[in-house]
Amino acid sequence: RAGRPQFDTHGEGTIITSHDQLAHYLRFLTAAMPIESNLGNNNAIADHLNAELVLGTVSSLREAITWLGYTYMHVRMKKNPLRYGLTAADVKNDPQLMMHSEKMLRAAATILDDAKMIRFDPRSGDMACTDLGRIASHFYLSHQ
């Protein structure tokens, strides 16, 4: 299940797999390597932002920054900033990663606006989904 990093100190998971894939998953368990988020890969954040706009949970850049703060990627960015393209100086200057979050979300909103999936006003930060964005979200289609 998806955990709540701000509340839970541990979690449990069940892995159901075929026998030929068992070694692959056991390697994850025994190596004790942290699981990283893929939300920032290949502009996946744009598709998730679109879904949040369609749901109505986000309607502005400010609300999107708040939303991103609740994601696993945000938790991992603070713990392993190098993996997400941040430097130690970035984290020192912006401990809550608000500026980095705004930069990522502004870029994602611009991508969606260019694809005509949302309307984004860069000055005010207001966002609104379009019919195309609603259809893409409903059918799990990427902006690409």
CSV table of N, CA and C in Angstrom, one decimal:
chain,number,residue,atom,x,y,z
A,1,ARG,N,0.8,-1.2,0.0
A,1,ARG,CA,0.0,0.0,0.0
A,1,ARG,C,0.9,1.2,0.0
A,2,ALA,N,0.3,2.3,-0.4
A,2,ALA,CA,1.1,3.6,-0.4
A,2,ALA,C,1.2,4.1,1.1
A,3,GLY,N,2.3,4.4,1.5
A,3,GLY,CA,2.5,4.8,2.9
A,3,GLY,C,2.2,6.3,3.0
A,4,ARG,N,2.3,6.7,4.3
A,4,ARG,CA,2.1,8.2,4.6
A,4,ARG,C,3.4,8.6,5.3
A,5,PRO,N,4.5,9.0,4.5
A,5,PRO,CA,5.8,9.2,5.2
A,5,PRO,C,5.7,10.2,6.3
A,6,GLN,N,4.8,11.2,6.2
A,6,GLN,CA,4.7,12.2,7.3
A,6,GLN,C,4.1,11.6,8.6
A,7,PHE,N,3.5,10.4,8.5
A,7,PHE,CA,2.9,9.9,9.7
A,7,PHE,C,3.5,8.5,10.1
A,8,ASP,N,3.8,7.7,9.1
A,8,ASP,CA,4.2,6.3,9.4
A,8,ASP,C,5.7,6.2,9.5
A,9,THR,N,6.2,5.4,10.4
A,9,THR,CA,7.6,5.2,10.6
A,9,THR,C,8.1,3.9,9.9
A,10,HIS,N,7.1,3.1,9.5
A,10,HIS,CA,7.5,1.8,8.8
A,10,HIS,C,6.3,1.4,8.0
A,11,GLY,N,6.5,0.4,7.2
A,11,GLY,CA,5.4,-0.1,6.4
A,11,GLY,C,5.7,-1.5,6.0
A,12,GLU,N,4.7,-2.2,5.5
A,12,GLU,CA,4.7,-3.6,5.2
A,12,GLU,C,4.3,-3.7,3.7
A,13,GLY,N,4.9,-4.7,3.1
A,13,GLY,CA,4.5,-5.0,1.7
A,13,GLY,C,4.5,-6.5,1.4
A,14,THR,N,3.7,-6.8,0.5
A,14,THR,CA,3.6,-8.2,0.0
A,14,THR,C,3.9,-8.3,-1.4
A,15,ILE,N,4.9,-9.2,-1.7
A,15,ILE,CA,5.3,-9.3,-3.1
A,15,ILE,C,4.7,-10.6,-3.7
A,16,ILE,N,4.0,-10.5,-4.7
A,16,ILE,CA,3.4,-11.7,-5.4
A,16,ILE,C,4.0,-11.7,-6.8
A,17,THR,N,4.8,-12.8,-7.1
A,17,THR,CA,5.5,-12.9,-8.3
A,17,THR,C,5.6,-14.3,-8.8
A,18,SER,N,6.1,-14.5,-10.0
A,18,SER,CA,6.3,-15.8,-10.5
A,18,SER,C,7.7,-16.3,-9.9
A,19,HIS,N,7.9,-17.6,-9.9
A,19,HIS,CA,9.1,-18.2,-9.4
A,19,HIS,C,10.4,-17.7,-10.1
A,20,ASP,N,10.3,-17.5,-11.4
A,20,ASP,CA,11.4,-17.0,-12.2
A,20,ASP,C,11.8,-15.6,-11.9
A,21,GLN,N,10.9,-14.8,-11.3
A,21,GLN,CA,11.3,-13.4,-10.9
A,21,GLN,C,11.6,-13.3,-9.4
A,22,LEU,N,11.5,-14.4,-8.7
A,22,LEU,CA,11.8,-14.3,-7.2
A,22,LEU,C,13.2,-13.8,-6.9
A,23,ALA,N,14.2,-14.2,-7.6
A,23,ALA,CA,15.6,-13.7,-7.3
A,23,ALA,C,15.7,-12.2,-7.5
A,24,HIS,N,15.0,-11.7,-8.5
A,24,HIS,CA,15.0,-10.2,-8.7
A,24,HIS,C,14.5,-9.5,-7.5
A,25,TYR,N,13.4,-9.9,-6.9
A,25,TYR,CA,12.8,-9.2,-5.8
A,25,TYR,C,13.6,-9.5,-4.5
A,26,LEU,N,14.1,-10.7,-4.4
A,26,LEU,CA,14.9,-10.9,-3.2
A,26,LEU,C,16.1,-10.1,-3.1
A,27,ARG,N,16.7,-9.8,-4.3
A,27,ARG,CA,17.9,-8.9,-4.3
A,27,ARG,C,17.6,-7.5,-3.8
A,28,PHE,N,16.4,-7.0,-4.0
A,28,PHE,CA,16.0,-5.7,-3.5
A,28,PHE,C,15.9,-5.8,-1.9
A,29,LEU,N,15.3,-6.9,-1.5
A,29,LEU,CA,15.1,-7.0,0.0
A,29,LEU,C,16.5,-7.2,0.7
A,30,THR,N,17.4,-7.9,0.2
A,30,THR,CA,18.7,-8.2,0.9
A,30,THR,C,19.7,-7.1,0.7
A,31,ALA,N,19.6,-6.3,-0.4
A,31,ALA,CA,20.6,-5.3,-0.7
A,31,ALA,C,20.3,-4.0,0.2
A,32,ALA,N,19.2,-3.9,0.7
A,32,ALA,CA,18.8,-2.7,1.5
A,32,ALA,C,19.0,-1.4,0.8
A,33,MET,N,18.8,-1.4,-0.5
A,33,MET,CA,18.8,-0.2,-1.2
A,33,MET,C,17.5,0.5,-1.2
A,34,PRO,N,17.5,1.8,-0.9
A,34,PRO,CA,16.2,2.6,-0.9
A,34,PRO,C,15.5,2.6,-2.2
A,35,ILE,N,14.3,2.6,-2.2
A,35,ILE,CA,13.4,2.7,-3.4
A,35,ILE,C,13.3,4.2,-3.7
A,36,GLU,N,13.6,4.5,-4.9
A,36,GLU,CA,13.5,5.9,-5.3
A,36,GLU,C,12.2,6.1,-6.2
A,37,SER,N,11.8,7.4,-6.2
A,37,SER,CA,10.6,7.7,-7.0
A,37,SER,C,11.0,7.9,-8.4
A,38,ASN,N,10.0,7.6,-9.3
A,38,ASN,CA,10.2,7.8,-10.7
A,38,ASN,C,9.3,8.9,-11.2
A,39,LEU,N,8.7,9.7,-10.3
A,39,LEU,CA,7.8,10.7,-10.7
A,39,LEU,C,8.4,11.8,-11.5
A,40,GLY,N,9.7,12.0,-11.3
A,40,GLY,CA,10.4,13.1,-12.0
A,40,GLY,C,11.0,12.6,-13.4
A,41,ASN,N,10.9,11.3,-13.7
A,41,ASN,CA,11.5,10.8,-14.9
A,41,ASN,C,10.6,11.0,-16.1
A,42,ASN,N,11.2,11.3,-17.2
A,42,ASN,CA,10.4,11.4,-18.5
A,42,ASN,C,9.2,12.3,-18.4
A,43,ASN,N,9.3,13.4,-17.6
A,43,ASN,CA,8.2,14.3,-17.5
A,43,ASN,C,6.9,13.6,-17.0
A,44,ALA,N,7.0,12.5,-16.2
A,44,ALA,CA,5.8,11.9,-15.7
A,44,ALA,C,5.1,12.8,-14.8
A,45,ILE,N,5.8,13.7,-14.2
A,45,ILE,CA,5.1,14.7,-13.3
A,45,ILE,C,4.0,15.5,-14.0
A,46,ALA,N,4.2,15.7,-15.3
A,46,ALA,CA,3.2,16.5,-16.1
A,46,ALA,C,1.9,15.7,-16.2
A,47,ASP,N,2.0,14.4,-16.4
A,47,ASP,CA,0.8,13.6,-16.5
A,47,ASP,C,0.1,13.5,-15.1
A,48,HIS,N,0.9,13.4,-14.1
A,48,HIS,CA,0.2,13.4,-12.7
A,48,HIS,C,-0.4,14.7,-12.4
A,49,LEU,N,0.3,15.8,-12.8
A,49,LEU,CA,-0.3,17.1,-12.5
A,49,LEU,C,-1.6,17.3,-13.3
A,50,ASN,N,-1.6,16.8,-14.5
A,50,ASN,CA,-2.8,16.8,-15.3
A,50,ASN,C,-4.0,16.1,-14.6
A,51,ALA,N,-3.7,14.9,-14.0
A,51,ALA,CA,-4.7,14.1,-13.3
A,51,ALA,C,-5.2,14.9,-12.1
A,52,GLU,N,-4.3,15.6,-11.4
A,52,GLU,CA,-4.7,16.3,-10.2
A,52,GLU,C,-5.6,17.5,-10.6
A,53,LEU,N,-5.3,18.1,-11.7
A,53,LEU,CA,-6.1,19.2,-12.2
A,53,LEU,C,-7.5,18.7,-12.6
A,54,VAL,N,-7.6,17.6,-13.3
A,54,VAL,CA,-8.8,17.0,-13.7
A,54,VAL,C,-9.7,16.6,-12.4
A,55,LEU,N,-9.0,16.1,-11.4
A,55,LEU,CA,-9.7,15.7,-10.2
A,55,LEU,C,-10.2,17.0,-9.4
A,56,GLY,N,-9.5,18.1,-9.7
A,56,GLY,CA,-9.9,19.3,-8.9
A,56,GLY,C,-9.1,19.6,-7.7
A,57,THR,N,-8.1,18.7,-7.4
A,57,THR,CA,-7.3,18.9,-6.2
A,57,THR,C,-6.3,20.0,-6.3
A,58,VAL,N,-6.0,20.4,-7.6
A,58,VAL,CA,-5.0,21.4,-7.8
A,58,VAL,C,-5.6,22.4,-8.9
A,59,SER,N,-5.5,23.7,-8.7
A,59,SER,CA,-5.9,24.7,-9.6
A,59,SER,C,-4.9,25.8,-9.8
A,60,SER,N,-3.8,25.7,-9.1
A,60,SER,CA,-2.8,26.8,-9.3
A,60,SER,C,-1.4,26.2,-9.0
A,61,LEU,N,-0.4,27.0,-9.3
A,61,LEU,CA,1.0,26.5,-9.1
A,61,LEU,C,1.2,26.4,-7.6
A,62,ARG,N,0.6,27.3,-6.8
A,62,ARG,CA,0.8,27.2,-5.3
A,62,ARG,C,0.2,25.9,-4.8
A,63,GLU,N,-1.0,25.6,-5.2
A,63,GLU,CA,-1.6,24.3,-4.8
A,63,GLU,C,-0.8,23.1,-5.3
A,64,ALA,N,-0.3,23.2,-6.5
A,64,ALA,CA,0.5,22.1,-7.0
A,64,ALA,C,1.8,21.9,-6.2
A,65,ILE,N,2.4,22.9,-5.7
A,65,ILE,CA,3.6,22.8,-4.8
A,65,ILE,C,3.2,22.1,-3.5
A,66,THR,N,2.1,22.5,-3.0
A,66,THR,CA,1.6,21.8,-1.8
A,66,THR,C,1.3,20.3,-2.1
A,67,TRP,N,0.7,20.0,-3.2
A,67,TRP,CA,0.4,18.6,-3.6
A,67,TRP,C,1.7,17.9,-3.7
A,68,LEU,N,2.7,18.4,-4.3
A,68,LEU,CA,4.0,17.7,-4.5
A,68,LEU,C,4.7,17.5,-3.2
A,69,GLY,N,4.5,18.3,-2.2
A,69,GLY,CA,5.0,18.1,-0.9
A,69,GLY,C,4.6,16.9,-0.2
A,70,TYR,N,3.4,16.3,-0.6
A,70,TYR,CA,2.9,15.1,-0.1
A,70,TYR,C,3.3,13.8,-0.8
A,71,THR,N,4.1,14.0,-1.8
A,71,THR,CA,4.5,12.8,-2.7
A,71,THR,C,5.7,12.1,-2.1
A,72,TYR,N,5.9,10.9,-2.5
A,72,TYR,CA,7.1,10.1,-2.1
A,72,TYR,C,8.3,10.7,-2.7
A,73,MET,N,8.2,11.3,-3.9
A,73,MET,CA,9.3,11.9,-4.6
A,73,MET,C,9.8,13.1,-3.7
A,74,HIS,N,9.0,13.9,-3.1
A,74,HIS,CA,9.4,15.0,-2.3
A,74,HIS,C,10.2,14.5,-1.1
A,75,VAL,N,9.7,13.4,-0.5
A,75,VAL,CA,10.4,12.8,0.7
A,75,VAL,C,11.8,12.3,0.3
A,76,ARG,N,11.9,11.6,-0.9
A,76,ARG,CA,13.1,11.1,-1.4
A,76,ARG,C,14.1,12.2,-1.8
A,77,MET,N,13.5,13.3,-2.4
A,77,MET,CA,14.4,14.4,-2.8
A,77,MET,C,15.1,15.0,-1.6
A,78,LYS,N,14.4,15.1,-0.5
A,78,LYS,CA,15.1,15.6,0.7
A,78,LYS,C,16.1,14.6,1.3
A,79,LYS,N,15.9,13.3,1.2
A,79,LYS,CA,16.8,12.3,1.7
A,79,LYS,C,18.0,12.1,0.8
A,80,ASN,N,17.8,12.1,-0.5
A,80,ASN,CA,18.8,11.8,-1.5
A,80,ASN,C,18.8,12.8,-2.7
A,81,PRO,N,19.1,14.1,-2.4
A,81,PRO,CA,19.0,15.1,-3.4
A,81,PRO,C,19.8,14.9,-4.6
A,82,LEU,N,20.9,14.3,-4.6
A,82,LEU,CA,21.8,14.1,-5.7
A,82,LEU,C,21.1,13.3,-6.8
A,83,ARG,N,20.3,12.3,-6.4
A,83,ARG,CA,19.5,11.4,-7.3
A,83,ARG,C,18.5,12.2,-8.1
A,84,TYR,N,18.1,13.4,-7.6
A,84,TYR,CA,17.1,14.2,-8.2
A,84,TYR,C,17.6,15.5,-8.8
A,85,GLY,N,18.9,15.5,-9.0
A,85,GLY,CA,19.6,16.6,-9.7
A,85,GLY,C,19.8,17.8,-8.8
A,86,LEU,N,19.8,17.7,-7.5
A,86,LEU,CA,20.0,18.8,-6.6
A,86,LEU,C,21.4,18.6,-6.0
A,87,THR,N,22.0,19.7,-5.6
A,87,THR,CA,23.2,19.7,-4.9
A,87,THR,C,23.0,20.0,-3.4
A,88,ALA,N,24.1,19.8,-2.7
A,88,ALA,CA,24.0,20.1,-1.2
A,88,ALA,C,23.7,21.6,-1.0
A,89,ALA,N,24.2,22.5,-1.9
A,89,ALA,CA,23.9,23.9,-1.8
A,89,ALA,C,22.5,24.2,-2.1
A,90,ASP,N,21.9,23.5,-3.0
A,90,ASP,CA,20.4,23.7,-3.3
A,90,ASP,C,19.6,23.4,-2.1
A,91,VAL,N,19.9,22.3,-1.4
A,91,VAL,CA,19.2,21.9,-0.2
A,91,VAL,C,19.4,22.9,0.9
A,92,LYS,N,20.6,23.4,1.0
A,92,LYS,CA,21.0,24.3,2.1
A,92,LYS,C,20.2,25.6,1.9
A,93,ASN,N,20.1,26.1,0.7
A,93,ASN,CA,19.5,27.4,0.3
A,93,ASN,C,17.9,27.2,0.3
A,94,ASP,N,17.4,26.0,0.1
A,94,ASP,CA,16.0,25.8,0.0
A,94,ASP,C,15.7,24.5,0.7
A,95,PRO,N,15.7,24.4,2.0
A,95,PRO,CA,15.5,23.2,2.8
A,95,PRO,C,14.2,22.5,2.5
A,96,GLN,N,13.2,23.2,2.2
A,96,GLN,CA,11.9,22.6,2.0
A,96,GLN,C,11.6,22.3,0.5
A,97,LEU,N,12.7,22.7,-0.3
A,97,LEU,CA,12.7,22.4,-1.8
A,97,LEU,C,11.5,23.1,-2.5
A,98,MET,N,11.0,24.2,-2.0
A,98,MET,CA,9.9,25.0,-2.6
A,98,MET,C,10.3,25.5,-3.9
A,99,MET,N,11.5,26.1,-4.0
A,99,MET,CA,11.9,26.7,-5.3
A,99,MET,C,12.1,25.6,-6.4
A,100,HIS,N,12.7,24.5,-6.0
A,100,HIS,CA,12.9,23.4,-6.9
A,100,HIS,C,11.6,22.8,-7.3
A,101,SER,N,10.6,22.7,-6.4
A,101,SER,CA,9.3,22.2,-6.7
A,101,SER,C,8.6,23.1,-7.7
A,102,GLU,N,8.7,24.4,-7.4
A,102,GLU,CA,8.1,25.4,-8.3
A,102,GLU,C,8.7,25.3,-9.7
A,103,LYS,N,10.0,25.2,-9.8
A,103,LYS,CA,10.6,25.1,-11.1
A,103,LYS,C,10.1,23.8,-11.9
A,104,MET,N,10.1,22.7,-11.2
A,104,MET,CA,9.6,21.4,-11.8
A,104,MET,C,8.2,21.5,-12.3
A,105,LEU,N,7.3,22.1,-11.4
A,105,LEU,CA,5.9,22.2,-11.7
A,105,LEU,C,5.6,23.2,-12.7
A,106,ARG,N,6.3,24.3,-12.7
A,106,ARG,CA,6.2,25.3,-13.8
A,106,ARG,C,6.5,24.7,-15.1
A,107,ALA,N,7.6,24.0,-15.2
A,107,ALA,CA,8.0,23.3,-16.5
A,107,ALA,C,6.9,22.3,-16.9
A,108,ALA,N,6.4,21.5,-16.0
A,108,ALA,CA,5.3,20.5,-16.3
A,108,ALA,C,4.1,21.2,-16.8
A,109,ALA,N,3.7,22.3,-16.1
A,109,ALA,CA,2.5,23.1,-16.5
A,109,ALA,C,2.7,23.7,-17.9
A,110,THR,N,3.9,24.1,-18.2
A,110,THR,CA,4.2,24.7,-19.5
A,110,THR,C,4.1,23.6,-20.6
A,111,ILE,N,4.6,22.4,-20.3
A,111,ILE,CA,4.5,21.3,-21.2
A,111,ILE,C,3.0,20.9,-21.5
A,112,LEU,N,2.2,20.9,-20.5
A,112,LEU,CA,0.8,20.6,-20.6
A,112,LEU,C,0.1,21.7,-21.4
A,113,ASP,N,0.5,22.9,-21.1
A,113,ASP,CA,-0.2,24.1,-21.8
A,113,ASP,C,0.2,24.0,-23.3
A,114,ASP,N,1.4,23.7,-23.6
A,114,ASP,CA,1.9,23.6,-25.0
A,114,ASP,C,1.1,22.4,-25.7
A,115,ALA,N,0.8,21.4,-25.0
A,115,ALA,CA,0.1,20.2,-25.5
A,115,ALA,C,-1.4,20.5,-25.5
A,116,LYS,N,-1.9,21.6,-25.1
A,116,LYS,CA,-3.3,22.0,-25.1
A,116,LYS,C,-4.1,21.1,-24.1
A,117,MET,N,-3.4,20.6,-23.1
A,117,MET,CA,-4.1,19.8,-22.1
A,117,MET,C,-4.6,20.6,-20.9
A,118,ILE,N,-3.9,21.7,-20.7
A,118,ILE,CA,-4.4,22.6,-19.7
A,118,ILE,C,-4.2,24.0,-20.2
A,119,ARG,N,-4.8,25.0,-19.5
A,119,ARG,CA,-4.5,26.4,-19.7
A,119,ARG,C,-3.7,26.8,-18.5
A,120,PHE,N,-2.5,27.4,-18.7
A,120,PHE,CA,-1.6,27.8,-17.6
A,120,PHE,C,-1.3,29.3,-17.8
A,121,ASP,N,-1.5,30.1,-16.8
A,121,ASP,CA,-1.1,31.5,-16.8
A,121,ASP,C,0.2,31.6,-16.0
A,122,PRO,N,1.3,31.8,-16.6
A,122,PRO,CA,2.6,31.8,-15.9
A,122,PRO,C,2.7,32.9,-14.9
A,123,ARG,N,2.1,34.0,-15.1
A,123,ARG,CA,2.2,35.2,-14.2
A,123,ARG,C,1.4,34.9,-12.9
A,124,SER,N,0.2,34.5,-13.0
A,124,SER,CA,-0.6,34.2,-11.8
A,124,SER,C,-0.4,32.8,-11.2
A,125,GLY,N,0.0,31.9,-12.1
A,125,GLY,CA,0.1,30.5,-11.7
A,125,GLY,C,-1.2,29.7,-11.7
A,126,ASP,N,-2.2,30.4,-12.2
A,126,ASP,CA,-3.5,29.7,-12.4
A,126,ASP,C,-3.5,28.6,-13.4
A,127,MET,N,-4.2,27.5,-13.2
A,127,MET,CA,-4.2,26.4,-14.1
A,127,MET,C,-5.7,25.9,-14.2
A,128,ALA,N,-6.0,25.5,-15.4
A,128,ALA,CA,-7.4,24.9,-15.6
A,128,ALA,C,-7.2,23.8,-16.7
A,129,CYS,N,-7.9,22.7,-16.4
A,129,CYS,CA,-7.8,21.6,-17.4
A,129,CYS,C,-8.7,21.9,-18.6
A,130,THR,N,-8.4,21.3,-19.7
A,130,THR,CA,-9.2,21.4,-21.0
A,130,THR,C,-9.8,20.0,-21.2
A,131,ASP,N,-10.7,20.0,-22.2
A,131,ASP,CA,-11.4,18.8,-22.5
A,131,ASP,C,-10.3,17.7,-22.9
A,132,LEU,N,-9.3,18.1,-23.7
A,132,LEU,CA,-8.2,17.2,-24.1
A,132,LEU,C,-7.5,16.6,-22.8
A,133,GLY,N,-7.3,17.5,-21.9
A,133,GLY,CA,-6.6,17.0,-20.6
A,133,GLY,C,-7.5,16.0,-19.9
A,134,ARG,N,-8.8,16.3,-19.8
A,134,ARG,CA,-9.8,15.4,-19.2
A,134,ARG,C,-9.8,14.0,-19.8
A,135,ILE,N,-9.8,14.0,-21.1
A,135,ILE,CA,-9.8,12.8,-21.9
A,135,ILE,C,-8.5,12.0,-21.6
A,136,ALA,N,-7.4,12.7,-21.7
A,136,ALA,CA,-6.1,12.0,-21.5
A,136,ALA,C,-6.1,11.4,-20.1
A,137,SER,N,-6.5,12.2,-19.1
A,137,SER,CA,-6.5,11.7,-17.7
A,137,SER,C,-7.4,10.5,-17.5
A,138,HIS,N,-8.6,10.6,-18.1
A,138,HIS,CA,-9.6,9.5,-18.0
A,138,HIS,C,-9.1,8.2,-18.6
A,139,PHE,N,-8.4,8.3,-19.7
A,139,PHE,CA,-7.9,7.1,-20.4
A,139,PHE,C,-6.4,6.8,-20.2
A,140,TYR,N,-5.8,7.5,-19.2
A,140,TYR,CA,-4.4,7.3,-18.8
A,140,TYR,C,-3.5,7.5,-20.0
A,141,LEU,N,-3.7,8.5,-20.7
A,141,LEU,CA,-2.9,8.8,-21.9
A,141,LEU,C,-1.8,9.9,-21.4
A,142,SER,N,-0.6,9.7,-22.0
A,142,SER,CA,0.4,10.7,-21.7
A,142,SER,C,0.3,11.9,-22.5
A,143,HIS,N,0.9,13.0,-22.1
A,143,HIS,CA,0.9,14.2,-22.8
A,143,HIS,C,1.8,14.1,-24.1
A,144,GLN,N,2.7,13.1,-24.1
A,144,GLN,CA,3.6,12.8,-25.2
A,144,GLN,C,2.8,12.2,-26.3
